[in-house]
């Protein structure tokens, strides 16, 4: 698949690039970032970590605000970060609110019109993007992990739980842990998937997915700032996910960060810790 290089900047000895391409899954031009560490110059095959961003974000937020490149260069890992939704489709209603439509794809495959033909971010992330990355960058086969923030934390958890063995590890910063029970998730799921009574919602909710997971051993690393306004507004509900994990003996860690909020200041403070966690799993 043809890639167009949008930008390239040297940082910490590696290259932070942005590419665009025509996506078959979502039916529009998509952009994604790729940090290629300096170790790639040694013709080595390197592990890769995928990052999924949150509501209102594009591929730019993580690149510009997370500070992840420093740690990726130290560990010799490629980091790929896609956009959060299709863009430029001009579907009626896709830009009316900040938490639905453009910038808010929720990393699911929609089943309802007019979204079902394009809002297929789950398949884009777990199939099309992986194929593109594996074909165009020096990635070690089978050495991939996934992480994300907020809506992207939800996406990372769902991608890992619905694809046993695809990722070596998964972590999430302030994820929307139980979207079936929070305002953001209820709005998105109703629009993309239809009424709750259809039964489709539980297929896209990490708190429900852990209850029926069957596959290779997997641990959930959940990170949560305790001064997060969205935590206080019951949008995130990490305690529901942890309780579900406890009930079925699913390995999970919840790291509570005193004084930290929902912003990229928080993400930047602990992104190095998460990259180190993933590298331990990727290099086993």
Tab-separated table of N, CA and C in Angstrom, residues 10-86:
chain	number	residue	atom	x	y	z
A	10	UNK	N	14.120	14.792	13.078
A	10	UNK	CA	15.058	14.035	13.905
A	10	UNK	C	14.860	14.403	15.364
A	11	UNK	N	14.825	13.396	16.238
A	11	UNK	CA	14.632	13.611	17.665
A	11	UNK	C	15.256	12.450	18.429
A	12	UNK	N	16.101	12.764	19.402
A	12	UNK	CA	16.791	11.765	20.220
A	12	UNK	C	17.488	10.709	19.366
A	13	UNK	N	18.050	11.131	18.253
A	13	UNK	CA	18.812	10.232	17.396
A	13	UNK	C	17.980	9.424	16.426
A	14	UNK	N	16.663	9.446	16.609
A	14	UNK	CA	15.771	8.721	15.713
A	14	UNK	C	14.988	9.675	14.835
A	15	UNK	N	14.009	9.150	14.138
A	15	UNK	CA	13.205	9.950	13.228
A	15	UNK	C	11.721	9.831	13.586
A	16	UNK	N	11.106	10.978	13.824
A	16	UNK	CA	9.659	11.026	14.020
A	16	UNK	C	9.024	11.397	12.691
A	17	UNK	N	8.285	10.443	12.136
A	17	UNK	CA	7.673	10.643	10.836
A	17	UNK	C	6.155	10.595	10.947
A	18	UNK	N	5.483	11.222	9.998
A	18	UNK	CA	4.043	11.113	9.836
A	18	UNK	C	3.770	10.717	8.389
A	19	UNK	N	2.895	9.741	8.203
A	19	UNK	CA	2.528	9.262	6.879
A	19	UNK	C	1.026	9.361	6.680
A	20	UNK	N	0.616	9.453	5.429
A	20	UNK	CA	-0.794	9.348	5.074
A	20	UNK	C	-0.956	8.218	4.064
A	21	UNK	N	-2.167	7.676	3.999
A	21	UNK	CA	-2.450	6.605	3.047
A	21	UNK	C	-3.955	6.485	2.859
A	22	UNK	N	-4.349	5.870	1.783
A	22	UNK	CA	-5.755	5.602	1.521
A	22	UNK	C	-6.138	4.318	2.252
A	23	UNK	N	-7.093	4.418	3.148
A	23	UNK	CA	-7.501	3.265	3.944
A	23	UNK	C	-8.703	2.564	3.324
A	24	UNK	N	-8.582	1.247	3.180
A	24	UNK	CA	-9.709	0.452	2.698
A	24	UNK	C	-10.755	0.262	3.802
A	25	UNK	N	-10.307	0.127	5.044
A	25	UNK	CA	-11.230	-0.150	6.144
A	25	UNK	C	-12.160	1.016	6.435
A	26	UNK	N	-11.629	2.232	6.423
A	26	UNK	CA	-12.453	3.376	6.815
A	26	UNK	C	-12.819	4.282	5.635
A	27	UNK	N	-12.296	3.962	4.454
A	27	UNK	CA	-12.739	4.629	3.248
A	27	UNK	C	-12.351	6.080	3.110
A	28	UNK	N	-11.201	6.451	3.664
A	28	UNK	CA	-10.725	7.827	3.525
A	28	UNK	C	-9.211	7.836	3.705
A	29	UNK	N	-8.614	9.010	3.556
A	29	UNK	CA	-7.185	9.144	3.812
A	29	UNK	C	-6.950	9.214	5.316
A	30	UNK	N	-6.068	8.364	5.816
A	30	UNK	CA	-5.724	8.337	7.234
A	30	UNK	C	-4.257	8.726	7.405
A	31	UNK	N	-3.947	9.297	8.562
A	31	UNK	CA	-2.567	9.626	8.913
A	31	UNK	C	-2.162	8.868	10.175
A	32	UNK	N	-0.876	8.559	10.261
A	32	UNK	CA	-0.342	7.953	11.483
A	32	UNK	C	1.104	8.372	11.669
A	33	UNK	N	1.518	8.428	12.914
A	33	UNK	CA	2.896	8.742	13.247
A	33	UNK	C	3.706	7.480	13.450
A	34	UNK	N	4.990	7.549	13.130
A	34	UNK	CA	5.923	6.452	13.390
A	34	UNK	C	7.226	7.046	13.914
A	35	UNK	N	7.617	6.638	15.114
A	35	UNK	CA	8.958	6.984	15.585
A	35	UNK	C	9.861	5.798	15.323
A	36	UNK	N	10.908	6.039	14.525
A	36	UNK	CA	11.893	5.009	14.203
A	36	UNK	C	13.164	5.331	14.986
A	37	UNK	N	13.532	4.507	15.970
A	37	UNK	CA	14.684	4.811	16.822
A	37	UNK	C	16.006	4.629	16.083
A	38	UNK	N	17.087	5.151	16.639
A	38	UNK	CA	18.381	5.066	15.947
A	38	UNK	C	18.862	3.648	15.724
A	39	UNK	N	18.408	2.699	16.528
A	39	UNK	CA	18.840	1.303	16.367
A	39	UNK	C	18.451	0.728	15.008
A	40	UNK	N	17.464	1.346	14.351
A	40	UNK	CA	17.035	0.859	13.032
A	40	UNK	C	18.144	1.005	12.003
A	41	UNK	N	19.067	1.923	12.227
A	41	UNK	CA	20.172	2.113	11.296
A	41	UNK	C	21.112	0.906	11.270
A	42	UNK	N	21.011	0.064	12.283
A	42	UNK	CA	21.859	-1.130	12.357
A	42	UNK	C	21.217	-2.322	11.649
A	43	UNK	N	20.169	-2.039	10.883
A	43	UNK	CA	19.446	-3.073	10.138
A	43	UNK	C	18.861	-4.141	11.041
A	44	UNK	N	18.496	-3.734	12.248
A	44	UNK	CA	17.877	-4.655	13.188
A	44	UNK	C	16.361	-4.658	12.999
A	45	UNK	N	15.753	-5.806	13.270
A	45	UNK	CA	14.305	-5.886	13.368
A	45	UNK	C	13.924	-5.515	14.799
A	46	UNK	N	13.028	-4.568	14.927
A	46	UNK	CA	12.728	-3.995	16.230
A	46	UNK	C	11.288	-4.273	16.659
A	47	UNK	N	11.039	-4.326	17.969
A	47	UNK	CA	9.660	-4.434	18.441
A	47	UNK	C	8.906	-3.138	18.197
A	48	UNK	N	7.581	-3.194	18.285
A	48	UNK	CA	6.752	-2.016	18.029
A	48	UNK	C	5.673	-1.909	19.102
A	49	UNK	N	5.418	-0.684	19.527
A	49	UNK	CA	4.319	-0.398	20.442
A	49	UNK	C	3.345	0.526	19.724
A	50	UNK	N	2.079	0.173	19.758
A	50	UNK	CA	1.022	1.014	19.186
A	50	UNK	C	0.409	1.865	20.298
A	51	UNK	N	0.199	3.142	19.983
A	51	UNK	CA	-0.435	4.072	20.921
A	51	UNK	C	-1.750	4.560	20.334
A	52	UNK	N	-2.814	4.496	21.132
A	52	UNK	CA	-4.125	4.990	20.715
A	52	UNK	C	-4.496	6.208	21.552
A	53	UNK	N	-4.812	7.302	20.886
A	53	UNK	CA	-5.110	8.564	21.564
A	53	UNK	C	-6.588	8.680	21.920
A	54	UNK	N	-6.905	9.733	22.681
A	54	UNK	CA	-8.240	9.911	23.227
A	54	UNK	C	-9.117	10.858	22.448
A	55	UNK	N	-10.272	11.149	23.005
A	55	UNK	CA	-11.274	12.019	22.396
A	55	UNK	C	-10.674	13.354	21.959
A	56	UNK	N	-11.047	13.805	20.810
A	56	UNK	CA	-10.659	15.069	20.155
A	56	UNK	C	-9.238	15.050	19.599
A	57	UNK	N	-8.480	14.011	19.855
A	57	UNK	CA	-7.078	13.989	19.422
A	57	UNK	C	-6.937	13.546	17.966
A	58	UNK	N	-5.798	13.898	17.390
A	58	UNK	CA	-5.358	13.355	16.104
A	58	UNK	C	-4.039	12.643	16.362
A	59	UNK	N	-3.315	12.308	15.305
A	59	UNK	CA	-2.001	11.683	15.499
A	59	UNK	C	-0.983	12.646	16.104
A	60	UNK	N	-1.282	13.948	16.082
A	60	UNK	CA	-0.296	14.944	16.512
A	60	UNK	C	-0.109	15.015	18.021
A	61	UNK	N	-1.166	14.795	18.795
A	61	UNK	CA	-1.091	15.026	20.238
A	61	UNK	C	0.009	14.217	20.900
A	62	UNK	N	0.028	12.930	20.624
A	62	UNK	CA	1.023	12.044	21.232
A	62	UNK	C	2.424	12.423	20.791
A	63	UNK	N	2.589	12.695	19.511
A	63	UNK	CA	3.905	13.039	18.969
A	63	UNK	C	4.469	14.278	19.654
A	64	UNK	N	3.636	15.282	19.851
A	64	UNK	CA	4.102	16.586	20.332
A	64	UNK	C	4.130	16.717	21.852
A	65	UNK	N	3.352	15.906	22.577
A	65	UNK	CA	3.171	16.151	24.009
A	65	UNK	C	3.637	15.034	24.940
A	66	UNK	N	3.794	13.816	24.445
A	66	UNK	CA	4.042	12.691	25.357
A	66	UNK	C	5.483	12.560	25.813
A	67	UNK	N	6.437	13.017	24.975
A	67	UNK	CA	7.850	12.815	25.295
A	67	UNK	C	8.307	11.375	25.149
A	68	UNK	N	7.528	10.563	24.453
A	68	UNK	CA	7.822	9.126	24.362
A	68	UNK	C	9.084	8.827	23.556
A	69	UNK	N	9.460	9.718	22.651
A	69	UNK	CA	10.585	9.421	21.765
A	69	UNK	C	11.887	9.193	22.537
A	70	UNK	N	12.083	9.940	23.617
A	70	UNK	CA	13.307	9.766	24.420
A	70	UNK	C	13.436	8.318	24.907
A	71	UNK	N	12.352	7.775	25.422
A	71	UNK	CA	12.375	6.428	25.990
A	71	UNK	C	12.399	5.367	24.894
A	72	UNK	N	11.702	5.628	23.811
A	72	UNK	CA	11.721	4.696	22.687
A	72	UNK	C	13.121	4.582	22.095
A	73	UNK	N	13.845	5.707	22.051
A	73	UNK	CA	15.221	5.688	21.551
A	73	UNK	C	16.133	4.909	22.494
A	74	UNK	N	15.932	5.063	23.780
A	74	UNK	CA	16.740	4.338	24.761
A	74	UNK	C	16.537	2.827	24.658
A	75	UNK	N	15.290	2.423	24.422
A	75	UNK	CA	14.957	0.994	24.417
A	75	UNK	C	15.029	0.357	23.036
A	76	UNK	N	15.112	1.173	21.988
A	76	UNK	CA	15.152	0.616	20.643
A	76	UNK	C	13.815	0.038	20.211
A	77	UNK	N	12.758	0.806	20.350
A	77	UNK	CA	11.426	0.330	19.983
A	77	UNK	C	10.748	1.344	19.059
A	78	UNK	N	10.072	0.847	18.057
A	78	UNK	CA	9.272	1.673	17.160
A	78	UNK	C	7.948	1.989	17.851
A	79	UNK	N	7.476	3.210	17.718
A	79	UNK	CA	6.157	3.559	18.245
A	79	UNK	C	5.292	4.090	17.101
A	80	UNK	N	4.117	3.500	16.970
A	80	UNK	CA	3.162	3.876	15.930
A	80	UNK	C	1.923	4.459	16.588
A	81	UNK	N	1.489	5.628	16.116
A	81	UNK	CA	0.285	6.229	16.693
A	81	UNK	C	-0.642	6.746	15.588
A	82	UNK	N	-1.777	6.072	15.409
A	82	UNK	CA	-2.733	6.467	14.379
A	82	UNK	C	-3.654	7.582	14.851
A	83	UNK	N	-4.457	8.088	13.919
A	83	UNK	CA	-5.516	9.035	14.222
A	83	UNK	C	-6.632	8.312	14.988
A	84	UNK	N	-7.589	9.081	15.490
A	84	UNK	CA	-8.636	8.527	16.348
A	84	UNK	C	-9.931	8.195	15.622
A	85	UNK	N	-10.056	8.601	14.366
A	85	UNK	CA	-11.302	8.368	13.628
A	85	UNK	C	-11.080	8.696	12.160
A	86	UNK	N	-12.021	8.297	11.306
A	86	UNK	CA	-11.986	8.788	9.927
A	86	UNK	C	-12.182	10.306	9.900
